[in-house]
Structure formats: structure tokens, C-alpha cells
Short mmCIF file of C-alpha atoms in Angstrom, two decimals:
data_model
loop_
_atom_site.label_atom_id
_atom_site.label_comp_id
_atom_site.label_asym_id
_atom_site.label_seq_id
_atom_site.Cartn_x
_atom_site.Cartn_y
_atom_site.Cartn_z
CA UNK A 9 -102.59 15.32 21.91
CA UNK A 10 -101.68 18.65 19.69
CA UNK A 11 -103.18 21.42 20.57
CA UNK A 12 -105.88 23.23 18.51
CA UNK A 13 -103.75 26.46 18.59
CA UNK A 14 -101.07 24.46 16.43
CA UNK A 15 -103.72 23.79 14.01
CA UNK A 16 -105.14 27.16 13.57
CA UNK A 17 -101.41 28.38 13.24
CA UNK A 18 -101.08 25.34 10.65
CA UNK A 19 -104.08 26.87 8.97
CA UNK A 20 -103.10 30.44 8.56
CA UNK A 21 -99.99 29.36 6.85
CA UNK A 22 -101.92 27.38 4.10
CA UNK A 23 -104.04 30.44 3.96
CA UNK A 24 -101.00 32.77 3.45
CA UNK A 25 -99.18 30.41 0.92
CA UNK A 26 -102.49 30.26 -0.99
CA UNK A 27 -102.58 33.98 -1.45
CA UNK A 28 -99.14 35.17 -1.60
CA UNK A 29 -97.89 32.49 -3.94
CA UNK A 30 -100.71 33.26 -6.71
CA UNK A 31 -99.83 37.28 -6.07
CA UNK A 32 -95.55 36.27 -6.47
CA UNK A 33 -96.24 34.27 -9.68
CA UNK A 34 -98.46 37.70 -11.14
CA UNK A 35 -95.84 39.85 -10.48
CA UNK A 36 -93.18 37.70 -11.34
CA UNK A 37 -94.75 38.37 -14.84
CA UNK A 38 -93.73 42.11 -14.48
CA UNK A 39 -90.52 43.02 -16.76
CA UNK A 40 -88.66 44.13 -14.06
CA UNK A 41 -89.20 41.83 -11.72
CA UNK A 42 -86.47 39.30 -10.43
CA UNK A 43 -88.85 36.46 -9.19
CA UNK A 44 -88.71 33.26 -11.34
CA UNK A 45 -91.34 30.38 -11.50
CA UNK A 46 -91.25 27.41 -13.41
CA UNK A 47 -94.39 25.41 -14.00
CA UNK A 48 -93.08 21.64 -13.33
CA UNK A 49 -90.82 22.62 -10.07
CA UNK A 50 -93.36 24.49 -8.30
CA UNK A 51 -96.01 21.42 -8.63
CA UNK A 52 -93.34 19.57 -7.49
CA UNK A 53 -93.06 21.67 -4.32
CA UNK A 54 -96.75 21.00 -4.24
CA UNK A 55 -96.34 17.07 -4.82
CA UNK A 56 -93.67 17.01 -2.45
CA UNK A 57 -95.90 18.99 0.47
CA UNK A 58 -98.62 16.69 0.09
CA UNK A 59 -96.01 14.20 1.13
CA UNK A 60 -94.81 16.53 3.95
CA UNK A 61 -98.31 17.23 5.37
CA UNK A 62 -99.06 13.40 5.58
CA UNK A 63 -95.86 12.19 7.02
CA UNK A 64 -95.99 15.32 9.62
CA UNK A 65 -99.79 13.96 10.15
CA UNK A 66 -98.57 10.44 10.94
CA UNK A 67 -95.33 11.26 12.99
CA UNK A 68 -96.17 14.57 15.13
CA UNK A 69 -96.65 12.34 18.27
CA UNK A 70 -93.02 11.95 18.15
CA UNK A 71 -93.28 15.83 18.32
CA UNK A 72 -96.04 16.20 21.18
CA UNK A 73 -95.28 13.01 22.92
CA UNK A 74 -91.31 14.43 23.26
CA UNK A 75 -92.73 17.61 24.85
CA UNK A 76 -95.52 16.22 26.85
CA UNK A 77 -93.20 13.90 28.46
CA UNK A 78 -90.78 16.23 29.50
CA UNK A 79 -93.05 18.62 30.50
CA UNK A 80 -94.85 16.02 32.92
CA UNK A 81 -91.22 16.21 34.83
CA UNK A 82 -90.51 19.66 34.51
CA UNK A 83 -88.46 21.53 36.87
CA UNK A 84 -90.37 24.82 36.78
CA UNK A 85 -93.95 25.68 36.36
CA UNK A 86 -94.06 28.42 33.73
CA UNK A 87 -96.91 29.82 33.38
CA UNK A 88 -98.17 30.91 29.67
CA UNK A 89 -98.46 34.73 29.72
CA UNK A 90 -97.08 37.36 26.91
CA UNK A 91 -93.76 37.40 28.77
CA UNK A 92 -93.15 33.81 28.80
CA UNK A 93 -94.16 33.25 25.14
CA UNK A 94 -91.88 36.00 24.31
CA UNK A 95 -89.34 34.30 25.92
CA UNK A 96 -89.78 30.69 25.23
CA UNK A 97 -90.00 32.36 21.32
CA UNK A 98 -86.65 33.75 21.86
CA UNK A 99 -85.43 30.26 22.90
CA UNK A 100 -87.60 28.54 20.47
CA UNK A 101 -85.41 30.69 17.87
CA UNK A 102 -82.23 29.58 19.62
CA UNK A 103 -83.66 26.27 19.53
CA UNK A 104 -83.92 26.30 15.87
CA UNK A 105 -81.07 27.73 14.69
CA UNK A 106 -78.94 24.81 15.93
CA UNK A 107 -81.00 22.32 14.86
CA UNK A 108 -81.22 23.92 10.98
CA UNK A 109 -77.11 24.13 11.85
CA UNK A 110 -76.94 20.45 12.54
CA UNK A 111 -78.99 19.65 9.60
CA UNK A 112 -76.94 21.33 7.49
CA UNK A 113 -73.19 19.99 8.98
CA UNK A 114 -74.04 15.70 9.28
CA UNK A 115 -75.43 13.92 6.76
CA UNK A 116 -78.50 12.09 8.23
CA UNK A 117 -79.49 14.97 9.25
CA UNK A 118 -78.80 16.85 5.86
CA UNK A 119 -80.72 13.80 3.52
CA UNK A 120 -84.26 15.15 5.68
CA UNK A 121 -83.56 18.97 5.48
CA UNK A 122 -81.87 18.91 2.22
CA UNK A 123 -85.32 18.03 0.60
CA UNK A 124 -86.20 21.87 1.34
CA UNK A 125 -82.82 22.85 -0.47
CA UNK A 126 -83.41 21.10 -3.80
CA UNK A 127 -85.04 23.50 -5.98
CA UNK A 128 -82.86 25.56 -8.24
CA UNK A 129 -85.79 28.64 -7.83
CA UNK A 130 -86.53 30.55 -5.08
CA UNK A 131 -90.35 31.57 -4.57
CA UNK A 132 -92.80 31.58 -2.22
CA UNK A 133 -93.55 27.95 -3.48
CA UNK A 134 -90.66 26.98 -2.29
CA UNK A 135 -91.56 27.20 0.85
CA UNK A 136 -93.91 24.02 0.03
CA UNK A 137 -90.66 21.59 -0.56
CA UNK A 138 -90.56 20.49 3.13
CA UNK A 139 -88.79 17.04 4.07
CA UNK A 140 -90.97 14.02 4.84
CA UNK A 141 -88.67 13.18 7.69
CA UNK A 142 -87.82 15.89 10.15
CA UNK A 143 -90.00 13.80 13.00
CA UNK A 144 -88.08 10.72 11.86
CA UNK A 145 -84.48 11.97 12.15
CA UNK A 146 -84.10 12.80 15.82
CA UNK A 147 -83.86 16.24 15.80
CA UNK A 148 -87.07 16.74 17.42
CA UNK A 149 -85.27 15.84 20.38
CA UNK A 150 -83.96 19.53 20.66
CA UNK A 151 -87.31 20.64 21.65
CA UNK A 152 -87.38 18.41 24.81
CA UNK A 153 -85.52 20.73 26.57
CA UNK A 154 -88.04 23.86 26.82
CA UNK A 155 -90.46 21.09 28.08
CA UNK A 156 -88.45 19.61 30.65
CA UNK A 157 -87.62 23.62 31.83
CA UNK A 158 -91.52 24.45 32.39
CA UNK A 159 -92.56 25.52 29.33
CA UNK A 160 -96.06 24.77 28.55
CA UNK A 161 -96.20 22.24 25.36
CA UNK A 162 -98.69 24.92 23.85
CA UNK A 163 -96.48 27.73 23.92
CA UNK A 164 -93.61 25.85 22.17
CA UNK A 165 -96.01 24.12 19.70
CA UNK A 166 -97.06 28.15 18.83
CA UNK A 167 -93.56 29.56 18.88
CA UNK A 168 -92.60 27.06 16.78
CA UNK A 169 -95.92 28.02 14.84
CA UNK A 170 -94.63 31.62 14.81
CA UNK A 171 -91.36 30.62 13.68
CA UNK A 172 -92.48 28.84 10.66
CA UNK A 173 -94.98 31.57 9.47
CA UNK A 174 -92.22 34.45 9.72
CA UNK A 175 -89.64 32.23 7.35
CA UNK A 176 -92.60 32.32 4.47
CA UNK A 177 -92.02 35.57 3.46
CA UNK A 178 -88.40 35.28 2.90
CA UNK A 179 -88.37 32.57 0.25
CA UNK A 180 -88.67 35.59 -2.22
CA UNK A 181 -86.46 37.60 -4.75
CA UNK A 182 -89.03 39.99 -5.21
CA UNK A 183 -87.40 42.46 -2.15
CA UNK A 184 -84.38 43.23 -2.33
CA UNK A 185 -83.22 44.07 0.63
CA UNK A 186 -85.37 45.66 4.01
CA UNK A 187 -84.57 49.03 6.61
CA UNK A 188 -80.43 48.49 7.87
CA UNK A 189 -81.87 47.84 11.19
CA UNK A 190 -84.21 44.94 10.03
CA UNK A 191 -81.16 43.69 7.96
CA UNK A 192 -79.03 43.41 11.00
CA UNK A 193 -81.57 42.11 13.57
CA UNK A 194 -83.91 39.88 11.43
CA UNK A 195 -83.65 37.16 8.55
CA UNK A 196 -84.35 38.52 5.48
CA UNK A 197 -84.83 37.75 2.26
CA UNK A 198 -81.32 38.79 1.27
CA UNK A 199 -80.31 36.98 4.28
CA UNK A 200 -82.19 33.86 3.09
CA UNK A 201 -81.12 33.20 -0.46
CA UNK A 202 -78.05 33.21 0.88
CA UNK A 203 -78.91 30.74 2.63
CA UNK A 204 -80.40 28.77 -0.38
CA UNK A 205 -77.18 29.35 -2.80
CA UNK A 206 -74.87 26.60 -4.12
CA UNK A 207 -71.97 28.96 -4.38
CA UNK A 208 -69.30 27.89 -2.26
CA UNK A 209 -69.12 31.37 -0.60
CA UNK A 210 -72.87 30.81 0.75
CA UNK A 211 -72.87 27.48 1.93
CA UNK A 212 -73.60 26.72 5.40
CA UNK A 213 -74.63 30.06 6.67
CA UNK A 214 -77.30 32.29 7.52
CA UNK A 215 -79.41 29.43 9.65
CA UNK A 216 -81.44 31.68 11.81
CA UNK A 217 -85.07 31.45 11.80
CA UNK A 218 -85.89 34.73 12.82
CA UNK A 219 -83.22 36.73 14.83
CA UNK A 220 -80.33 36.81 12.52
CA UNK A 221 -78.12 37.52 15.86
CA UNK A 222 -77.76 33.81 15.97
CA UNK A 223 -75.36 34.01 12.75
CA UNK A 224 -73.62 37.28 14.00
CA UNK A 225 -72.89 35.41 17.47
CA UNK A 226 -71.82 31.99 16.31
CA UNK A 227 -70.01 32.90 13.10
CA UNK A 228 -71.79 31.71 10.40
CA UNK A 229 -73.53 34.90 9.42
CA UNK A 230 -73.04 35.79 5.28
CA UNK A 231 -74.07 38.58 3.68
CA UNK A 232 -75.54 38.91 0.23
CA UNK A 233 -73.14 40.33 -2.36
CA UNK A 234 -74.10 42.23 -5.63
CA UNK A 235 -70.94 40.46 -7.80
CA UNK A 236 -71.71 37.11 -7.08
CA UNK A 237 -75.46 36.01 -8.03
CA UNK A 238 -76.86 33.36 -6.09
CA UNK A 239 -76.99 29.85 -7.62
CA UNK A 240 -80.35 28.60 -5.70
CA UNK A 241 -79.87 24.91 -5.44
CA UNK A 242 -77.53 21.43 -4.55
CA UNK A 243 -73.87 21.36 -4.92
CA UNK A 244 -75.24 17.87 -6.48
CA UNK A 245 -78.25 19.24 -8.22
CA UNK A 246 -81.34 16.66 -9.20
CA UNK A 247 -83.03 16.17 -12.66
CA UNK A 248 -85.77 15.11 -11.63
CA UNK A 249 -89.34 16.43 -10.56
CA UNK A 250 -90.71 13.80 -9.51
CA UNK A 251 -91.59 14.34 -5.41
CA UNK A 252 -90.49 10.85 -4.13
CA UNK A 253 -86.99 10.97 -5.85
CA UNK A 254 -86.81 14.54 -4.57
CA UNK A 255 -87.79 13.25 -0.92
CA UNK A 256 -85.86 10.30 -0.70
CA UNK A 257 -82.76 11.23 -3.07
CA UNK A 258 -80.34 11.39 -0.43
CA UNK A 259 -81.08 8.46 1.88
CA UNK A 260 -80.66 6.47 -1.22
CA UNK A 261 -77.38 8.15 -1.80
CA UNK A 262 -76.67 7.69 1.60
CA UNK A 263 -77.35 3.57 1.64
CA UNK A 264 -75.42 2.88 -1.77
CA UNK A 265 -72.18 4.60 0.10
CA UNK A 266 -72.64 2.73 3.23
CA UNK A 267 -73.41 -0.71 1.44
CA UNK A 268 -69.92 -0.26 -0.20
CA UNK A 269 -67.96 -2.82 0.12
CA UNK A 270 -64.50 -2.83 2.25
CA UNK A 271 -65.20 0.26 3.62
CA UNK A 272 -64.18 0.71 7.90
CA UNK A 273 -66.68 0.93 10.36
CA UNK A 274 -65.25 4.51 10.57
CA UNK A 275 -65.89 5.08 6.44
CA UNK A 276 -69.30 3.83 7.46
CA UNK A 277 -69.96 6.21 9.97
CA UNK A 278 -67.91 9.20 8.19
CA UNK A 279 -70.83 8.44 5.50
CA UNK A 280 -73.53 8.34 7.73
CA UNK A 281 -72.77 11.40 10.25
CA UNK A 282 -69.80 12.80 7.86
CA UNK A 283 -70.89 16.37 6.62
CA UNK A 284 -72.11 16.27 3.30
CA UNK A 285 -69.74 15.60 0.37
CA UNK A 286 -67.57 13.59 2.83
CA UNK A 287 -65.49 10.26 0.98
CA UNK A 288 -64.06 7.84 2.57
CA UNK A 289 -61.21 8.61 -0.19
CA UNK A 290 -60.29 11.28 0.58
CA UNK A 291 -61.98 13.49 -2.77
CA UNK A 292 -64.15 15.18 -0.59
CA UNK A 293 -66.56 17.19 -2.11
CA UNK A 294 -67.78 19.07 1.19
CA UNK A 295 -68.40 22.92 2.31
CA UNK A 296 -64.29 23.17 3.05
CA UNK A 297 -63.12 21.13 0.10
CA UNK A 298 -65.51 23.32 -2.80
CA UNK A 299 -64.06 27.03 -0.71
CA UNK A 300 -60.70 25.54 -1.06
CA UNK A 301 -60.99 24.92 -4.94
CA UNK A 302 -62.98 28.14 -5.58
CA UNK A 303 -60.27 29.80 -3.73
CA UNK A 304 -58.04 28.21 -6.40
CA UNK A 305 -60.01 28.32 -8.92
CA UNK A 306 -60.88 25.08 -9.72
CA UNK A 307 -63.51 22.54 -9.48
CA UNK A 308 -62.29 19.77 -6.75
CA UNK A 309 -61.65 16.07 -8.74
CA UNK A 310 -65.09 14.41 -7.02
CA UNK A 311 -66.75 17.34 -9.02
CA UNK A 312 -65.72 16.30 -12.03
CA UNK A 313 -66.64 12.86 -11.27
CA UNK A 314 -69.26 10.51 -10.99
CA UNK A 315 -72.96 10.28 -9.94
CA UNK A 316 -71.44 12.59 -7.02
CA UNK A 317 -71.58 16.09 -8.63
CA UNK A 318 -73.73 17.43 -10.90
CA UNK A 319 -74.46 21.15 -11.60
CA UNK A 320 -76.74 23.87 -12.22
CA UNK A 321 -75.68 26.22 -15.13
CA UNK A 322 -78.21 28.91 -14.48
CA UNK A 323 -79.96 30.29 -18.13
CA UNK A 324 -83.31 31.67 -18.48
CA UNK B 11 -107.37 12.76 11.07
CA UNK B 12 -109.81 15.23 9.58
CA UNK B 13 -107.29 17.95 9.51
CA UNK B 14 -104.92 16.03 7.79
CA UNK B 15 -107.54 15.39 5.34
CA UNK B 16 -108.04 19.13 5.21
CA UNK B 17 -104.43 20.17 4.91
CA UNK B 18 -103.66 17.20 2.14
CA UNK B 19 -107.19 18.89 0.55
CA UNK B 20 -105.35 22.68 0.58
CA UNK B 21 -102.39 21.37 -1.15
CA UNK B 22 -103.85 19.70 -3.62
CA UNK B 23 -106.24 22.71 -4.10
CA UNK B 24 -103.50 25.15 -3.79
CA UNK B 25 -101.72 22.45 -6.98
CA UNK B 26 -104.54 22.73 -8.70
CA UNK B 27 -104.60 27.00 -8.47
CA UNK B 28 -100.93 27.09 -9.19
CA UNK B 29 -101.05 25.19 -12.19
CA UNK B 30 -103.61 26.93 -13.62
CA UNK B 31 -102.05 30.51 -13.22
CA UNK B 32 -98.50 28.71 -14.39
CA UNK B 33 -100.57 28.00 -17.39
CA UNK B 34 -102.48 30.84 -17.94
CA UNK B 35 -99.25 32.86 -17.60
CA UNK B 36 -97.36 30.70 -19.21
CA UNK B 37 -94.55 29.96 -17.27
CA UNK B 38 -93.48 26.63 -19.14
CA UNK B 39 -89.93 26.41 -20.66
CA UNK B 40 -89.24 26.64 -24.55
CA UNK B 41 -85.71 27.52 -24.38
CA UNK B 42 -83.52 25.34 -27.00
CA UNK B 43 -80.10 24.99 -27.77
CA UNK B 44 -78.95 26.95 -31.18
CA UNK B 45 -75.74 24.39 -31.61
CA UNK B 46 -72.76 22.74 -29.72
CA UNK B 47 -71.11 26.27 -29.38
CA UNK B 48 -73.84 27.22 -26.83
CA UNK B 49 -74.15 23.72 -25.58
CA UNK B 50 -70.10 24.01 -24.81
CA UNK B 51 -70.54 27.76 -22.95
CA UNK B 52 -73.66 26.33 -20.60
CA UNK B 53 -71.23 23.09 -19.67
CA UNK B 54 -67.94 25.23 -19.03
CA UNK B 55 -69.83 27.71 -16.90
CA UNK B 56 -70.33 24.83 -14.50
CA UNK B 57 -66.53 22.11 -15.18
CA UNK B 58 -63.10 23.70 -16.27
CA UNK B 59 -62.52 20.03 -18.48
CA UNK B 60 -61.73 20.80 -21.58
CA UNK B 61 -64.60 20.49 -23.47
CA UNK B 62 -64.47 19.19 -27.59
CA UNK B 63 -66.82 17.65 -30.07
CA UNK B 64 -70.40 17.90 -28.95
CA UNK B 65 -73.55 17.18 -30.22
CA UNK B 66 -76.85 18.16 -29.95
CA UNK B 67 -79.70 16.26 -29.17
CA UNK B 68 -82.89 16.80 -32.30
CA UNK B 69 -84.99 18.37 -29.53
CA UNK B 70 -82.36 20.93 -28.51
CA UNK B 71 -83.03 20.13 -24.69
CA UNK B 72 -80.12 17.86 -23.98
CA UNK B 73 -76.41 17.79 -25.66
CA UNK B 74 -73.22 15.49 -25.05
CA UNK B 75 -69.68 16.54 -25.24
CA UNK B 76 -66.54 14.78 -25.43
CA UNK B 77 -63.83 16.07 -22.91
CA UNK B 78 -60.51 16.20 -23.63
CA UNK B 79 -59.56 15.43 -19.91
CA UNK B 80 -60.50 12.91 -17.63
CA UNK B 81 -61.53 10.19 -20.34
CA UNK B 82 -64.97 11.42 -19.33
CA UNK B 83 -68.29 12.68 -21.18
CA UNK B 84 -70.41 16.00 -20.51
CA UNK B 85 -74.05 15.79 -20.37
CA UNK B 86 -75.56 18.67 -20.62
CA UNK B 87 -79.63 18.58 -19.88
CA UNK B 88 -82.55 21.12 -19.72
CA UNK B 89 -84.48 20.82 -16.06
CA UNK B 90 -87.66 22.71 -16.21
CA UNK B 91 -85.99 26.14 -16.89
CA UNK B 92 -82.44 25.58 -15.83
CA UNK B 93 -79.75 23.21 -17.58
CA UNK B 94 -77.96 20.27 -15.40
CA UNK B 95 -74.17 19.79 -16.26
CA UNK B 96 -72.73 16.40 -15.26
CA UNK B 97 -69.76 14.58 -16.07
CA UNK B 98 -70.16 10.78 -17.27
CA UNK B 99 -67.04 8.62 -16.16
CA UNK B 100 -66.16 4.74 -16.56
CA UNK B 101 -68.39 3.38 -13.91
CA UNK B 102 -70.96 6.30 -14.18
CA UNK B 103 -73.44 4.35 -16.57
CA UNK B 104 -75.75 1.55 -15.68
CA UNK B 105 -76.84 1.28 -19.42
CA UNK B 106 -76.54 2.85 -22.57
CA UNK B 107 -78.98 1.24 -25.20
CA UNK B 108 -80.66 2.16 -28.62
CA UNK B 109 -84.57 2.74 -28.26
CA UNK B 110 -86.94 3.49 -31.47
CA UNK B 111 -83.85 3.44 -33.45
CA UNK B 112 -82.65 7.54 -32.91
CA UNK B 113 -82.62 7.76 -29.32
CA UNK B 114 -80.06 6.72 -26.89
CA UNK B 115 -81.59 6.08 -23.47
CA UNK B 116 -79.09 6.32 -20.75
CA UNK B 117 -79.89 5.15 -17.11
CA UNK B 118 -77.50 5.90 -13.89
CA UNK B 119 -77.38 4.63 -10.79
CA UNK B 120 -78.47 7.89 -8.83
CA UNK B 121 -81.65 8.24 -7.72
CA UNK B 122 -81.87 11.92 -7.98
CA UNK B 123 -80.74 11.80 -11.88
CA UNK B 124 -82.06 8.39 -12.92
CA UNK B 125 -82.22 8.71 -17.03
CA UNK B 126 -81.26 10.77 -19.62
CA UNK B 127 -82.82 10.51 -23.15
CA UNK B 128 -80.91 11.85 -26.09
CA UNK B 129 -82.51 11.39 -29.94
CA UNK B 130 -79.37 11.74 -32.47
CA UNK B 131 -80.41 12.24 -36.11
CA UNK B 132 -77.10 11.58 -37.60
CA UNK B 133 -76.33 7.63 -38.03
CA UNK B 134 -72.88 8.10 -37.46
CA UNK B 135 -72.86 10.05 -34.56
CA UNK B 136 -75.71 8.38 -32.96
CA UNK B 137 -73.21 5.26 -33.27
CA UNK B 138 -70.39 6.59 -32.27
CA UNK B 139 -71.91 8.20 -29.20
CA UNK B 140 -73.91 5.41 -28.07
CA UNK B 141 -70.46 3.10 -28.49
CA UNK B 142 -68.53 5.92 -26.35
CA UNK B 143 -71.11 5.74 -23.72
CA UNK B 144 -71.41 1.87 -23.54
CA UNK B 145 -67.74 1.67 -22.05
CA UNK B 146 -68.43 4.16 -19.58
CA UNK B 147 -70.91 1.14 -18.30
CA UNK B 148 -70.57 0.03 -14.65
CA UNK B 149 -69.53 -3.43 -15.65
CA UNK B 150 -66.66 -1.85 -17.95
CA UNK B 151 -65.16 0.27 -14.64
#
């Protein structure tokens, strides 16, 4: 069973989002102030995290079970002081950043985590557009591991906890950017709408959760830059607010590709665990392909195309 | 169970808060387009096609251009406060029909973009339009 310390993190987080989001939308009001809200996508990040609360409800034993089971055959016995929660944070963070990395790189993994990508705003609201499926997708997996080492379920359920509460202040263009040292050690908001852009030059970077020394080490660290705005959003934007299409959108994207007909096993599973964007044509419309035509100034031919690309021309 | 009640109870309090500030302040969307000039800039910001005649939907919120490459149409639609650029091609439309006599009501086969609804004033465009879009149909590819 969960642990009441999960819950009480759970808590605070609902308390934060119901006072900072109220305080984000009053100053976005201010003249000078670079925050944006609109009315019918932030109810949908509401709509779509009353969808995210109950399927995380119904699915967290995959969660607790996972840990509780490896830590019944663990190979150390950790106990859970300050030292080892600082440390099993530090792996937690680890932990994290590959498994945001892998949910940005295959597409099964992408049509769950993508959900959280979908809005073309950035606000503290959007922290609310969670996917209804990160139990469901087998990532959870990934936290088997600190278990099975000796870490005490609670202590990962709480860095994980931790983890979560830190990204909700970054979902913000209200700061522009922190102290040089905080830039360079921590995530950020700069460092998250990054993150969040459409622009080729941002995709697929900045995936930390907290240490931003996981981008600098593995190479897929991106800094914000003044001439190029970020364009919050999906390379394939939706037009749609309604939380369902916005959960599921990509799973049914996903099944319409793989029910094509005479397509290779290998099509099949370049659809399924392809990166997104990948055709079994060849018009790929993935992180490479889109540098490639910015880099040549052009919009790739799958783009231009189809049910496969749309945009979002940014416009107040 | 009972704090999943509670945390489904927050949100939907927390929905309830939001939209009345979103009101209050009002952050709704009135933006409109002034003609197919504008409607033309928003689409090429987003495709390099060519773009050529467009027209304007009577609500200003959505617009459709003919491209001059591609044998393909540009949709241009309002989304809360942001516009959505797409590109129609043969195949692209899963129907394109007449409803209350001005409005062409186009559905897709995407999921995330399911319908677009488009009231032309002008009989002859309206026509012509609606006859441009019905061969992009999915049973014309």
C-alpha cells in the first residue's frame, strides 16, 4: 500500500497549484508581463487532470507493487536517514531524466508523455495537463531498480514527491532567467520552455527534473536564446480542447498507422517504438528530419502534408 | 479511495476558481481576421507553399487558401488564442458537406483535429470551395 507521506506530498502540490496558478493568471494581467493564459486551454488542463488524478488513483499499484516487490529482494538494507534520501533523490533525478528521455525518443512512450506537451501556453496550469497513462506504459519499471538496491519504497515514493513539486515552478514565463549558478546547476524556467518549444532547435532537450547536469553530461542540454522565441507546443499541434482527444490523440494516431495495410512487421514496429514523426516512407517528419529542413530552410514534404503536420502560428 | 475523491474534488474546485478569475479577467479570445491578406501572413509564417486566393470565413476565426503548390488547400483556424495552420491534401478529408445552407462542415480523420466549420457568405465562393474540398475526400485519393 502507498504510503501516507506520498499523499501529504500529493497534497501540498494541489495546495501550491491552487495558489500560485490564481497569483500567475493576476499578474499575467500586468502590461509588462510575458505570461499568457487562455480561458478554454487552461480548463482543459483542468479537465484533463481530473483524468490524470483518477487513472493515477486506479493504476499506482503498478507503481507501489513494482517497488514493494523489489524491495522484498533487495540486496542492501538502506536505512532511511537524511543521507540516504539525499542520495536516493540524486538517483531518483537520474532515474527520471532517462525515463522523460525515453518518453520523448519512442513513440509509445511519447503518445503518454506527449499529453503534458500539448498546450501551445506555458503557465503554471500547465503543469495540470498530465498523461492518463504513465503507470500503463512501462516506464514505471525504471523505478524497480532503487527498490531492488535497498531503498526503502517510502523514500523513493517522496523523492519522486520532491521531484514533481520542484518542476511546478518552472512551467512559467513570468522569470526570466535565475542567479548563473542556479542556471547551470538546476532546471529552470528558461531551461524548461525550452524544453516545451516546437522549434526544431529545442526539441528533445533539456529533460532533467531537477539537476540540469543530466543534460550537460549526456548531451542534450539547450539553452534558451533571445532571437528565436519559443513556439510552446506539438510539431503536430491539436485543435481541440476537449481532454479525452487531448489524452488519447496519439494512441489513436498511433493505431490508424499500425492498422495500415501492407506495411512490414518492421513498418509496424518502426510505428510503434519509431521516434516520433517516423514513416514507414521514408517522409519522416522526426526531431532529425525538421533540424535538417530548418537547416535548409524549408519545411520537410510530410509537413506539408496530411493529417500528419499541423502548426501553430503564434498571434496574440 | 477517499483521497482520490479528495484530489478529483481539488481539481474540480481548483476548475471552478480558474474559470472564474479567467472570466473576471477576461482572458477569452476576440481576435478576428481583418481579410485574406492577414489570413495569408498567419499561414506562411507556419508552410513556404505558395499561398493564393483565400477566403475568409463570416466569423473571422477560420480562413481557407488555395496553394499554388502541392494541389493542396490551407486551413487556417483560431484555437483558443493561437491560430492552427494545416495543409488539406487528396486523401486528407473524410467529408466536406453543406450544413444550414452557409457553412461548410469539414471532418478529418485525426483525432486531435476532428472538424473544422467554415460559414461562407458569398454563393459562389461557398460553392466553389465546398466543390474544391469534396475532391480532396478520402474516397477521391
Amino acid at each position: 500500500m502507498p504510503d501516507p507521506v506520498f499523499f501529504r506530498a500529493a497534497a501540498i502540490a494541489q495546495v501550491l497549484l491552487l495558489l500560485l496558478i490564481p497569483l500567475e493568471i493576476l499578474l499575467a494581467t500586468g502590461p509588462r508581463s510575458k505570461a499568457e493564459y487562455d480561458t478554454q486551454d487552461t480548463l482543459a488542463n483542468v479537465g484533463v487532470s481530473v483524468g490524470s488524478v483518477f487513472f493515477w488513483g486506479i493504476l499506482s499499484w503498478l507503481f507501489f507493487g513494482g517497488v514493494t516487490l523489489a524491495y522484498a529482494h533487495r540486496v542492501f538494507d538502506i536505512p532511511f536517514t537524511w543521507w540516504s534520501f539525499l542520495l536516493v533523490f540524486a538517483l531518483d533525478d537520474c532515474r527520471y531524466y532517462w525515463w522523460h528521455r525515453i518518453g520523448h525518443r519512442s513513440r509509445w512512450f511519447w503518445a503518454s508523455h506527449g499529453v503534458h506537451h500539448s498546450s501551445q501556453h506555458f503557465n503554471l496550469s500547465t503543469n495540470l495537463r498530465q498523461s492518463w497513462t504513465s503507470e500503463f506504459s512501462g516506464l514505471v519499471l525504471l523505478n524497480v531498480p532503487l527498490a531492488w538496491i535497498g531503498f526503502h519504497p517510502s523514500a523513493i515514493a517522496l523523492a519522486f514527491s520532491v521531484n514533481l513539486l520542484y518542476q511546478f515552478w518552472i512551467h512559467t514565463e513570468i522569470i526570466d532567467r535565475m542567479p548563473r549558478w542556479f542556471e547551470w546547476l538546476l532546471n529552470t524556467p528558461s531551461h524548461h520552455r525550452v524544453h516545451h518549444g516546437s522549434n526544431p532547435r529545442y526539441l528533445d532537450s533539456n529533460y532533467a527534473g531537477v539537476f540540469m547536469i543530466w543534460d550537460r553530461l549526456f548531451g542534450t542540454f539547450v539553452p534558451e536564446q533571445a532571437e528565436e522565441p519559443v513556439r510552446y507546443g506539438l510539431v503536430k499541434n491539436l485543435s481541440t480542447f476537449n481532454p479525452v482527444r487531448i489524452a488519447l490523440h496519439e494512441y489513436v494516431a498511433m493505431a490508424r498507422d499500425l492498422l495500415r495495410p501492407d506495411l512490414a512487421w518492421k513498418h509496424r514496429l518502426g510505428y510503434f517504438f519509431g521516434p516520433p514523426g517516423w514513416r514507414h516512407d521514408g517522409r519522416h517528419a522526426t526531431t532529425a528530419a525538421l533540424r535538417a529542413a530548418e537547416a535548409q530552410r524549408q519545411i520537410p514534404a510530410t509537413a506539408a502534408s496530411g493529417t500528419s503536420d499541423q502548426f501553430a502560428a503564434a498571434s496574440g | 479511495m477517499s483521497e482520490l475523491a479528495i484530489s478529483i474534488a481539488v481539481n474540480v474546485a481548483l476548475g471552478i476558481a480558474l474559470l472564474a478569475i479567467l472570466r473576471w479577467k477576461r482572458f477569452g479570445d476576440s481576435a478576428r481576421l481583418a481579410g485574406a491578406e492577414e489570413a495569408i501572413a498567419l499561414f506562411s509564417q507556419r508552410f513556404s507553399a505558395t499561398a493564393g486566393d483565400a477566403t475568409v470565413a463570416h466569423d473571422g476565426r477560420s480562413a481557407l487558401i488555395e496553394l499554388d503548390s502541392g494541389g493542396g488547400v490551407g486551413l487556417l483556424q483560431r484555437h483558443g488564442r493561437r491560430w492552427n495552420a494545416r495543409v488539406l491534401v487528396p486523401g486528407e478529408v473524410s467529408s466536406a458537406e453543406l450544413k444550414e445552407a452557409t457553412v461548410i462542415d469539414l471532418t478529418f480523420a485525426d483525432f486531435g483535429w476532428p472538424r473544422a466549420q467554415i460559414r461562407i457568405d458569398d454563393a459562389e465562393a461557398r460553392l466553389r470551395w465546398l466543390q474544391r474540398l469534396q475532391t480532396l475526400r478520402s474516397r477521391h485519393a
